[in-house]
Short mmCIF file of C-alpha atoms and ligand atoms in Angstrom, two decimals:
data_model
loop_
_atom_site.label_atom_id
_atom_site.label_comp_id
_atom_site.label_asym_id
_atom_site.label_seq_id
_atom_site.Cartn_x
_atom_site.Cartn_y
_atom_site.Cartn_z
CA MET A 564 92.71 54.41 52.91
CA ARG A 565 91.18 55.40 56.26
CA ILE A 566 93.05 56.29 59.42
CA TYR A 567 90.31 54.53 61.40
CA ASP A 568 91.26 51.20 59.82
CA ILE A 569 94.97 51.80 60.49
CA ILE A 570 94.27 52.50 64.19
CA LYS A 571 92.09 49.38 64.41
CA LYS A 572 94.74 47.21 62.78
CA LYS A 573 97.41 48.32 65.25
CA ARG A 574 94.97 48.03 68.14
CA ASP A 575 94.49 44.40 67.17
CA GLY A 576 98.23 43.79 67.04
CA GLU A 577 98.65 43.62 63.28
CA GLU A 578 101.52 44.91 61.18
CA LEU A 579 101.06 48.14 59.18
CA THR A 580 102.05 48.21 55.51
CA THR A 581 104.51 50.69 54.02
CA GLU A 582 101.61 52.44 52.25
CA GLU A 583 99.66 52.79 55.49
CA ILE A 584 102.67 54.28 57.27
CA ASN A 585 103.34 56.71 54.42
CA TYR A 586 99.68 57.69 54.40
CA LEU A 587 99.47 58.48 58.09
CA VAL A 588 102.75 60.45 58.24
CA GLU A 589 101.92 62.49 55.15
CA ASN A 590 98.37 63.27 56.16
CA TYR A 591 99.18 64.05 59.77
CA THR A 592 101.97 66.43 58.69
CA ASN A 593 99.69 68.29 56.28
CA GLY A 594 96.92 68.58 58.85
CA GLN A 595 94.41 66.18 57.27
CA ILE A 596 94.44 63.76 60.20
CA PRO A 597 93.54 65.23 63.61
CA ASP A 598 95.64 64.84 66.76
CA TYR A 599 93.12 62.58 68.50
CA GLN A 600 93.44 59.87 65.91
CA ILE A 601 97.26 59.87 65.95
CA SER A 602 97.10 59.89 69.78
CA ALA A 603 95.03 56.71 69.66
CA LEU A 604 97.39 55.17 67.12
CA PHE A 605 100.46 56.00 69.22
CA MET A 606 98.88 54.43 72.28
CA ALA A 607 98.19 51.30 70.19
CA ILE A 608 101.82 51.33 69.03
CA PHE A 609 102.93 51.80 72.62
CA PHE A 610 101.17 48.58 73.66
CA ASN A 611 101.50 46.47 70.51
CA LYS A 612 104.85 47.80 69.25
CA MET A 613 106.20 48.02 65.72
CA ASN A 614 108.56 45.57 64.10
CA LYS A 615 111.86 46.54 62.46
CA ARG A 616 110.34 46.94 59.02
CA GLU A 617 107.58 49.19 60.26
CA THR A 618 110.10 51.25 62.25
CA LEU A 619 112.33 51.75 59.21
CA ASP A 620 109.32 52.70 57.09
CA LEU A 621 108.18 55.17 59.72
CA THR A 622 111.65 56.72 59.79
CA LYS A 623 111.75 57.03 56.00
CA ALA A 624 108.29 58.60 55.91
CA MET A 625 109.36 61.12 58.55
CA ILE A 626 112.52 62.00 56.57
CA ASN A 627 110.37 62.49 53.46
CA SER A 628 108.00 64.80 55.33
CA GLY A 629 110.52 67.65 54.95
CA ASP A 630 113.81 68.75 53.42
CA THR A 631 116.98 66.70 53.32
CA VAL A 632 120.45 68.22 53.26
CA ASP A 633 122.72 67.01 50.47
CA LEU A 634 126.32 67.03 51.68
CA SER A 635 127.82 65.24 48.66
CA GLY A 636 129.73 68.47 47.93
CA ILE A 637 131.98 67.69 50.91
CA LYS A 638 135.08 65.69 50.02
CA GLY A 639 135.94 62.54 51.96
CA ILE A 640 134.01 60.36 54.38
CA LYS A 641 131.95 62.76 56.49
CA VAL A 642 131.15 61.75 60.03
CA ASP A 643 128.44 62.86 62.43
CA LYS A 644 127.80 62.18 66.11
CA HIS A 645 124.63 62.22 68.13
CA SER A 646 124.00 61.79 71.82
CA THR A 647 120.62 60.70 73.14
CA GLY A 648 121.01 63.36 75.78
CA GLY A 649 122.80 63.66 79.06
CA VAL A 650 123.82 66.21 81.65
CA GLY A 651 126.95 68.31 81.18
CA ASP A 652 127.72 66.53 77.92
CA THR A 653 130.29 68.74 76.23
CA THR A 654 131.72 66.08 73.92
CA THR A 655 130.77 67.62 70.56
CA LEU A 656 132.87 70.72 71.21
CA ILE A 657 135.90 68.55 71.92
CA LEU A 658 135.34 65.55 69.68
CA GLY A 659 134.59 67.65 66.57
CA PRO A 660 137.89 69.57 66.61
CA MET A 661 139.84 66.39 67.53
CA VAL A 662 138.46 64.39 64.62
CA ALA A 663 138.78 67.33 62.22
CA ALA A 664 142.40 67.81 63.29
CA CYS A 665 142.99 64.18 62.28
CA GLY A 666 141.82 65.07 58.76
CA VAL A 667 138.29 63.66 58.90
CA PRO A 668 135.35 65.96 58.01
CA PHE A 669 133.07 66.38 61.04
CA VAL A 670 129.60 67.67 60.22
CA LYS A 671 126.90 68.34 62.72
CA MET A 672 123.63 70.17 62.45
CA SER A 673 121.86 70.39 65.80
CA GLY A 674 118.45 71.32 67.06
CA ARG A 675 117.98 73.47 70.16
CA GLY A 676 117.77 71.68 73.48
CA LEU A 677 114.85 71.68 75.86
CA GLY A 678 115.20 71.11 79.58
CA HIS A 679 118.32 70.30 81.64
CA THR A 680 121.00 72.44 79.99
CA GLY A 681 121.38 74.06 76.62
CA GLY A 682 122.36 72.17 73.51
CA THR A 683 125.58 72.59 71.56
CA LEU A 684 124.21 75.65 69.76
CA ASP A 685 123.45 77.43 73.01
CA LYS A 686 126.90 76.65 74.33
CA LEU A 687 128.52 78.04 71.18
CA GLU A 688 126.60 81.28 71.62
CA SER A 689 128.71 81.94 74.75
CA ILE A 690 131.44 82.85 72.25
CA LYS A 691 130.89 86.44 71.12
CA ASP A 692 129.59 86.77 67.54
CA PHE A 693 129.73 83.03 66.80
CA ARG A 694 127.20 82.34 64.04
CA VAL A 695 125.22 79.14 64.45
CA GLU A 696 123.02 79.88 61.44
CA LEU A 697 124.86 78.93 58.26
CA THR A 698 123.53 78.39 54.76
CA THR A 699 124.07 74.89 53.38
CA ASP A 700 126.67 76.33 51.00
CA GLU A 701 128.59 77.93 53.85
CA PHE A 702 128.35 74.67 55.78
CA ILE A 703 129.79 72.71 52.85
CA ASN A 704 132.48 75.25 51.97
CA ASN A 705 133.67 75.60 55.56
CA THR A 706 133.89 71.84 55.96
CA ASN A 707 135.87 71.54 52.75
CA SER A 708 138.30 74.19 54.04
CA ILE A 709 138.79 73.18 57.67
CA ASN A 710 137.06 69.77 58.10
CA ILE A 711 134.48 71.02 60.57
CA SER A 712 131.25 72.93 60.70
CA LEU A 713 128.65 73.10 63.45
CA CYS A 714 125.32 74.77 62.79
CA SER A 715 121.61 74.77 63.47
CA GLN A 716 119.19 72.65 61.47
CA THR A 717 117.21 74.35 58.76
CA ALA A 718 113.60 74.88 59.79
CA ASN A 719 112.05 72.26 57.55
CA ILE A 720 113.91 69.11 58.64
CA THR A 721 111.42 66.32 59.56
CA PRO A 722 108.31 68.42 60.27
CA ALA A 723 106.51 65.14 61.01
CA ASP A 724 108.80 64.56 63.99
CA LYS A 725 108.08 68.00 65.41
CA LYS A 726 104.33 67.31 65.39
CA PHE A 727 104.69 63.72 66.56
CA TYR A 728 107.00 64.62 69.42
CA ALA A 729 104.75 67.41 70.70
CA LEU A 730 101.82 65.00 70.68
CA ARG A 731 103.74 62.14 72.34
CA ASP A 732 104.91 64.50 75.02
CA VAL A 733 101.34 65.17 76.19
CA THR A 734 99.86 61.69 75.64
CA ALA A 735 102.40 59.60 77.61
CA THR A 736 103.66 57.89 74.45
CA VAL A 737 107.28 59.03 74.38
CA GLU A 738 108.75 55.86 75.86
CA ASN A 739 108.42 53.45 72.97
CA LEU A 740 111.60 52.15 71.32
CA SER A 741 110.31 52.44 67.75
CA LEU A 742 108.99 55.94 68.29
CA ILE A 743 112.18 57.16 69.97
CA ALA A 744 114.47 55.48 67.44
CA SER A 745 112.57 56.77 64.41
CA SER A 746 112.39 60.26 65.90
CA VAL A 747 116.14 60.47 66.54
CA MET A 748 117.21 58.73 63.35
CA SER A 749 114.92 60.64 60.99
CA LYS A 750 116.60 63.87 62.07
CA LYS A 751 120.09 62.39 61.68
CA LEU A 752 119.49 60.70 58.35
CA ALA A 753 117.88 63.78 56.80
CA ILE A 754 121.37 65.28 56.92
CA GLY A 755 123.68 63.55 54.49
CA SER A 756 126.73 62.42 56.45
CA ASP A 757 128.38 59.11 55.46
CA ALA A 758 128.86 57.64 58.91
CA ILE A 759 127.15 58.22 62.23
CA ILE A 760 128.15 57.37 65.78
CA LEU A 761 125.39 57.36 68.37
CA ASP A 762 126.22 57.91 72.02
CA VAL A 763 123.35 56.17 73.77
CA LYS A 764 123.34 57.29 77.38
CA VAL A 765 122.16 55.13 80.23
CA GLY A 766 121.65 55.96 83.89
CA SER A 767 120.09 58.49 86.22
CA GLY A 768 120.58 61.37 83.79
CA ALA A 769 119.41 59.58 80.65
CA PHE A 770 116.20 58.59 78.93
CA MET A 771 117.16 54.95 79.37
CA LYS A 772 117.56 54.01 83.01
CA ASN A 773 118.91 50.48 82.52
CA ILE A 774 121.54 48.92 80.28
CA ASP A 775 119.26 46.37 78.62
CA ASP A 776 116.87 49.08 77.40
CA ALA A 777 119.75 51.25 76.24
CA ILE A 778 121.22 48.37 74.23
CA LYS A 779 117.83 47.67 72.66
CA LEU A 780 117.49 51.33 71.69
CA ALA A 781 121.03 51.33 70.29
CA GLU A 782 120.31 48.20 68.23
CA GLU A 783 117.09 49.67 66.90
CA MET A 784 118.81 52.91 65.84
CA VAL A 785 121.83 51.16 64.31
CA GLU A 786 119.49 48.93 62.32
CA ILE A 787 117.58 51.94 61.01
CA GLY A 788 120.80 53.68 59.96
CA ILE A 789 122.11 50.57 58.20
CA GLY A 790 118.67 49.97 56.66
CA TYR A 791 118.82 53.48 55.23
CA GLY A 792 122.25 52.80 53.77
CA ARG A 793 124.45 54.70 56.23
CA GLU A 794 127.30 53.34 58.31
CA THR A 795 125.95 53.58 61.85
CA ILE A 796 127.32 52.37 65.16
CA ALA A 797 126.52 53.12 68.79
CA LEU A 798 128.38 53.26 72.06
CA VAL A 799 126.30 52.75 75.18
CA THR A 800 127.78 55.01 77.86
CA ASN A 801 127.37 55.90 81.51
CA MET A 802 125.14 58.81 82.53
CA ASP A 803 124.76 57.98 86.22
CA GLU A 804 126.44 61.27 87.06
CA PRO A 805 127.09 64.39 84.94
CA LEU A 806 129.89 64.13 82.40
CA GLY A 807 133.01 66.08 83.30
CA MET A 808 132.75 68.72 85.99
CA ALA A 809 130.89 71.61 84.36
CA ILE A 810 127.15 71.84 83.72
CA GLY A 811 125.97 75.04 82.04
CA ASN A 812 126.73 76.72 78.76
CA ALA A 813 129.72 79.03 79.17
CA LEU A 814 131.08 76.75 81.91
CA GLU A 815 131.02 73.82 79.48
CA VAL A 816 132.71 75.83 76.73
CA LYS A 817 135.49 76.57 79.20
CA GLU A 818 135.66 72.89 80.10
CA ALA A 819 135.87 71.95 76.42
CA ILE A 820 138.71 74.42 75.87
CA GLU A 821 140.58 73.06 78.89
CA THR A 822 140.13 69.52 77.60
CA LEU A 823 141.47 70.50 74.18
CA ARG A 824 144.43 72.12 75.94
CA GLY A 825 145.13 68.77 77.54
CA HIS A 826 143.81 69.21 81.06
CA GLY A 827 140.16 68.33 81.03
CA PRO A 828 138.29 65.91 83.30
CA GLU A 829 139.30 62.29 82.80
CA ASP A 830 135.83 60.89 81.95
CA LEU A 831 135.08 63.57 79.38
CA TYR A 832 138.48 63.19 77.72
CA GLU A 833 138.25 59.40 77.65
CA LEU A 834 134.74 59.46 76.14
CA CYS A 835 136.00 61.76 73.38
CA ILE A 836 138.90 59.38 72.72
CA GLN A 837 136.52 56.40 72.57
CA LEU A 838 134.02 58.09 70.25
CA GLY A 839 136.81 59.62 68.18
CA THR A 840 138.60 56.31 67.70
CA ARG A 841 135.38 54.80 66.34
CA LEU A 842 134.89 57.75 64.01
CA LEU A 843 138.43 57.50 62.65
CA LEU A 844 137.81 53.80 61.99
CA LEU A 845 134.49 54.50 60.25
CA ALA A 846 136.22 57.12 58.09
CA LYS A 847 138.97 54.60 57.30
CA ARG A 848 141.54 57.05 58.61
CA VAL A 849 143.21 54.43 60.84
CA LYS A 850 143.46 50.65 60.67
CA ASP A 851 142.79 49.77 64.29
CA GLU A 852 141.78 51.16 67.67
CA LYS A 853 145.35 51.51 68.87
CA GLU A 854 146.31 53.71 65.94
CA GLY A 855 143.13 55.78 66.40
CA ARG A 856 143.80 56.43 70.06
CA GLN A 857 147.39 57.36 69.28
CA MET A 858 146.40 59.82 66.58
CA LEU A 859 143.80 61.48 68.81
CA LYS A 860 146.26 61.76 71.66
CA GLU A 861 148.74 63.42 69.30
CA VAL A 862 146.31 66.10 68.16
CA ILE A 863 145.71 66.97 71.82
CA ASP A 864 149.40 66.99 72.76
CA SER A 865 150.42 69.04 69.70
CA LYS A 866 147.52 71.50 70.26
CA ALA A 867 146.30 70.75 66.72
CA ALA A 868 142.79 70.03 68.03
CA TYR A 869 142.79 73.19 70.16
CA ASN A 870 143.90 75.22 67.13
CA LYS A 871 141.12 73.56 65.14
CA LEU A 872 138.56 74.96 67.59
CA ILE A 873 140.05 78.42 67.13
CA GLU A 874 139.83 77.96 63.37
CA LEU A 875 136.19 76.85 63.65
CA VAL A 876 135.33 79.91 65.72
CA ARG A 877 137.08 82.19 63.21
CA TYR A 878 135.29 80.60 60.24
CA GLN A 879 131.92 81.08 61.90
CA GLY A 880 132.54 84.73 62.74
CA GLY A 881 133.24 84.28 66.45
CA ASP A 882 135.75 86.23 68.52
CA THR A 883 138.72 83.88 68.95
CA ASP A 884 139.93 85.90 71.97
CA TYR A 885 137.15 84.11 73.87
CA ILE A 886 138.93 80.80 73.28
CA GLN A 887 142.40 82.07 74.06
CA ASN A 888 141.26 83.89 77.17
CA THR A 889 138.33 82.09 78.79
CA GLU A 890 137.96 84.88 81.35
CA LEU A 891 136.09 86.72 78.59
CA LEU A 892 133.29 84.11 78.50
CA PRO A 893 130.05 85.13 80.26
CA ARG A 894 130.55 85.00 84.03
CA ALA A 895 127.96 84.77 86.78
CA ASN A 896 127.65 87.41 89.50
CA HIS A 897 127.88 84.93 92.34
CA ILE A 898 129.89 81.78 92.93
CA ILE A 899 128.83 79.82 96.00
CA SER A 900 130.57 76.72 97.28
CA VAL A 901 128.48 73.84 98.52
CA LYS A 902 130.13 72.25 101.55
CA SER A 903 129.81 68.71 102.79
CA ASN A 904 128.63 68.10 106.35
CA LYS A 905 129.51 64.41 106.10
CA LYS A 906 132.62 62.30 105.76
CA GLY A 907 132.97 59.28 103.50
CA TYR A 908 132.76 58.61 99.77
CA VAL A 909 130.34 59.94 97.18
CA LYS A 910 128.04 56.98 96.56
CA SER A 911 125.72 58.60 94.08
CA LEU A 912 124.85 61.90 92.46
CA ASN A 913 121.63 61.76 90.45
CA ALA A 914 122.52 63.33 87.11
CA GLU A 915 118.99 64.27 86.11
CA GLU A 916 118.46 66.09 89.40
CA VAL A 917 121.77 67.93 89.02
CA GLY A 918 120.61 68.88 85.53
CA LYS A 919 117.38 70.24 87.01
CA CYS A 920 119.40 72.30 89.49
CA ALA A 921 121.31 73.83 86.56
CA LEU A 922 117.98 74.46 84.84
CA ALA A 923 116.68 76.23 87.95
CA LEU A 924 119.73 78.51 87.82
CA GLY A 925 118.80 79.47 84.26
CA ALA A 926 121.22 77.22 82.34
CA GLY A 927 118.47 75.47 80.38
CA ARG A 928 115.06 76.12 78.91
CA GLU A 929 111.80 75.49 80.74
CA THR A 930 109.90 76.15 77.51
CA MET A 931 110.95 76.62 73.89
CA THR A 932 110.84 80.41 74.32
CA SER A 933 112.83 80.70 77.59
CA VAL A 934 116.01 82.73 77.45
CA ILE A 935 119.10 80.91 78.67
CA GLU A 936 121.52 82.47 81.14
CA LEU A 937 124.77 81.48 79.49
CA SER A 938 126.90 82.14 82.57
CA ALA A 939 124.80 80.08 85.00
CA GLY A 940 125.47 76.52 86.06
CA ILE A 941 127.32 74.18 88.36
CA VAL A 942 130.92 73.03 88.58
CA LEU A 943 131.32 69.78 90.48
CA ASN A 944 134.27 69.42 92.77
CA LYS A 945 133.49 65.85 93.86
CA LYS A 946 132.15 62.99 91.78
CA ILE A 947 131.08 59.42 92.47
CA ASP A 948 133.76 57.41 94.38
CA ASP A 949 135.61 60.56 95.49
CA LYS A 950 136.62 60.79 99.14
CA VAL A 951 134.96 63.59 101.09
CA ASP A 952 135.68 65.19 104.46
CA VAL A 953 133.41 67.40 106.52
CA GLY A 954 133.78 70.95 105.18
CA ASP A 955 135.05 69.90 101.74
CA THR A 956 133.58 71.68 98.75
CA LEU A 957 131.27 69.37 96.82
CA ALA A 958 130.41 71.77 94.04
CA TYR A 959 130.35 75.43 93.02
CA ILE A 960 127.16 77.16 92.03
CA HIS A 961 127.43 79.91 89.40
CA ALA A 962 124.35 82.11 89.62
CA ASN A 963 123.14 85.60 88.87
CA ASP A 964 120.33 85.46 91.39
CA ILE A 965 121.36 84.83 94.98
CA ALA A 966 117.96 83.46 96.04
CA LYS A 967 118.07 80.83 93.30
CA ALA A 968 121.64 79.97 94.28
CA GLU A 969 120.62 79.36 97.89
CA GLU A 970 117.75 77.14 96.88
CA VAL A 971 120.02 75.08 94.62
CA GLU A 972 122.65 74.89 97.36
CA ASN A 973 120.20 72.98 99.56
CA ARG A 974 119.09 70.74 96.74
CA LEU A 975 122.65 69.87 95.71
CA LYS A 976 123.63 69.04 99.29
CA ARG A 977 120.83 66.48 99.40
CA LEU A 978 121.77 65.03 96.00
CA TYR A 979 125.26 64.14 97.15
CA ILE A 980 124.78 60.76 98.81
CA ILE A 981 127.83 60.21 101.01
CA GLY A 982 128.53 56.81 102.49
CA ASP A 983 130.88 53.86 102.30
CA LYS A 984 133.05 53.23 99.27
CA ASN A 985 131.17 51.67 96.33
CA GLU A 986 132.16 48.06 95.79
CA GLU A 987 132.41 48.18 92.02
CA ASP A 988 134.42 50.68 90.00
CA LYS A 989 132.27 52.87 87.80
CA LYS A 990 132.30 52.13 84.11
CA LEU A 991 132.35 54.72 81.33
CA ILE A 992 131.44 52.49 78.36
CA TYR A 993 129.02 49.57 78.64
CA GLY A 994 129.00 48.33 75.09
CA LEU A 995 129.42 48.79 71.37
CA VAL A 996 126.60 48.08 68.94
CA THR A 997 127.38 47.59 65.25
CA LYS A 998 125.70 45.82 62.36
CA ASP A 999 127.59 42.70 63.48
CA GLY A 1000 125.98 42.71 66.92
CA VAL A 1001 126.56 43.81 70.47
CA LYS A 1002 129.90 43.75 72.24
CA LEU A 1003 129.68 44.28 76.00
CA TYR A 1004 132.62 45.86 77.81
N1 URA B 1567 114.83 62.53 71.44
C1 URA B 1567 114.17 62.65 70.28
O1 URA B 1567 114.62 63.39 69.39
N2 URA B 1567 113.07 61.94 70.08
C2 URA B 1567 112.56 61.11 71.00
O2 URA B 1567 111.56 60.49 70.75
C3 URA B 1567 113.24 60.99 72.21
C4 URA B 1567 114.38 61.71 72.40
CA1 CA B 1568 130.58 68.76 81.45
#
């Protein structure tokens, strides 16, 4: 087999065989095929696309390029959740304890985030001594004891994806449905949960800027999961503005704790209820949506979910005082309020740009080796559709460097578009994608 022939075939719009896909993934991962040939192939895939069979084969080959994690030692139907990436998305830290408190094992191994804000692992590191590196045995034992474990991926999960992604990033070939879906799903499927819910974000802060594309991506990923033999569903959700109020690591941990105590932001809480209900259904814990919602509400009201977070922190070596007293979490030196000089309603607030503001304050990584400032970030005081008067506080900037704070203050002021009331109410959930098809909300 020759990579030249595989490139030519795809250039001419033909379908690649399973053997050809296996060959190229294996030999690119082990360094036999040079970057320039895979770059050419990806550009051919970008224009001529892959069909469902090719996409599933690509995903399988990527999974087989590295280790897989066997979680069969965990009792019960284990569920996992993955978001395609948004701004201020704190759901895992809330959803995990909620679902676990309902008696369903919640397992999640995450990679580190790049850009915008930190990933779940970075957020958890705001809690003193919390260990995000667990052995697979610890991961399994903890989940068997308390129904939840959150840790970092082992180094050798889908090495093919690491090389592919780095190459796509510099050759303008990221934005292809098959390449995105196989990249995301290979990482998820390499870890042996029984059921997966995907939160596919759409809007100004997401990869997918329109609903049609997001639904297509969701369908592609659900089909891969099902094709691999795992229960997989997706919710397509709104990322036109940041989720909740807090953006930034320690700030989001605090927001998660407040939500588990029963007074979090409405959108964040509702998204956790929606995702959680679906997970309880997948795990066969409840018979319908109504029962799921009820059970989740109960674990919030009874503080069972909040206590589950404390238990998680204890099991992973963290200082539980940080949960009980959020004043202990890392705090920034300066808090600046951003005031409105207009009157009206918030029409829009570009989530990606707000994410970049948080990044500029140090809340995210510019490069893989950047050090995150856990205390830095933004707390919104006004969101889309909120009424604003001149002099009202739009947001609070948490910064350690006053010059950076002032720069972000100006940027944030411009990002708040104030005008007349929006005609349509904003929507949190656009649709549900399952193996039976798409249901629009
Ligand atoms: N996230 C991934 O992990 N892979 C992609 O290709 C895009 C987003
Ligand atoms: Ca948030």
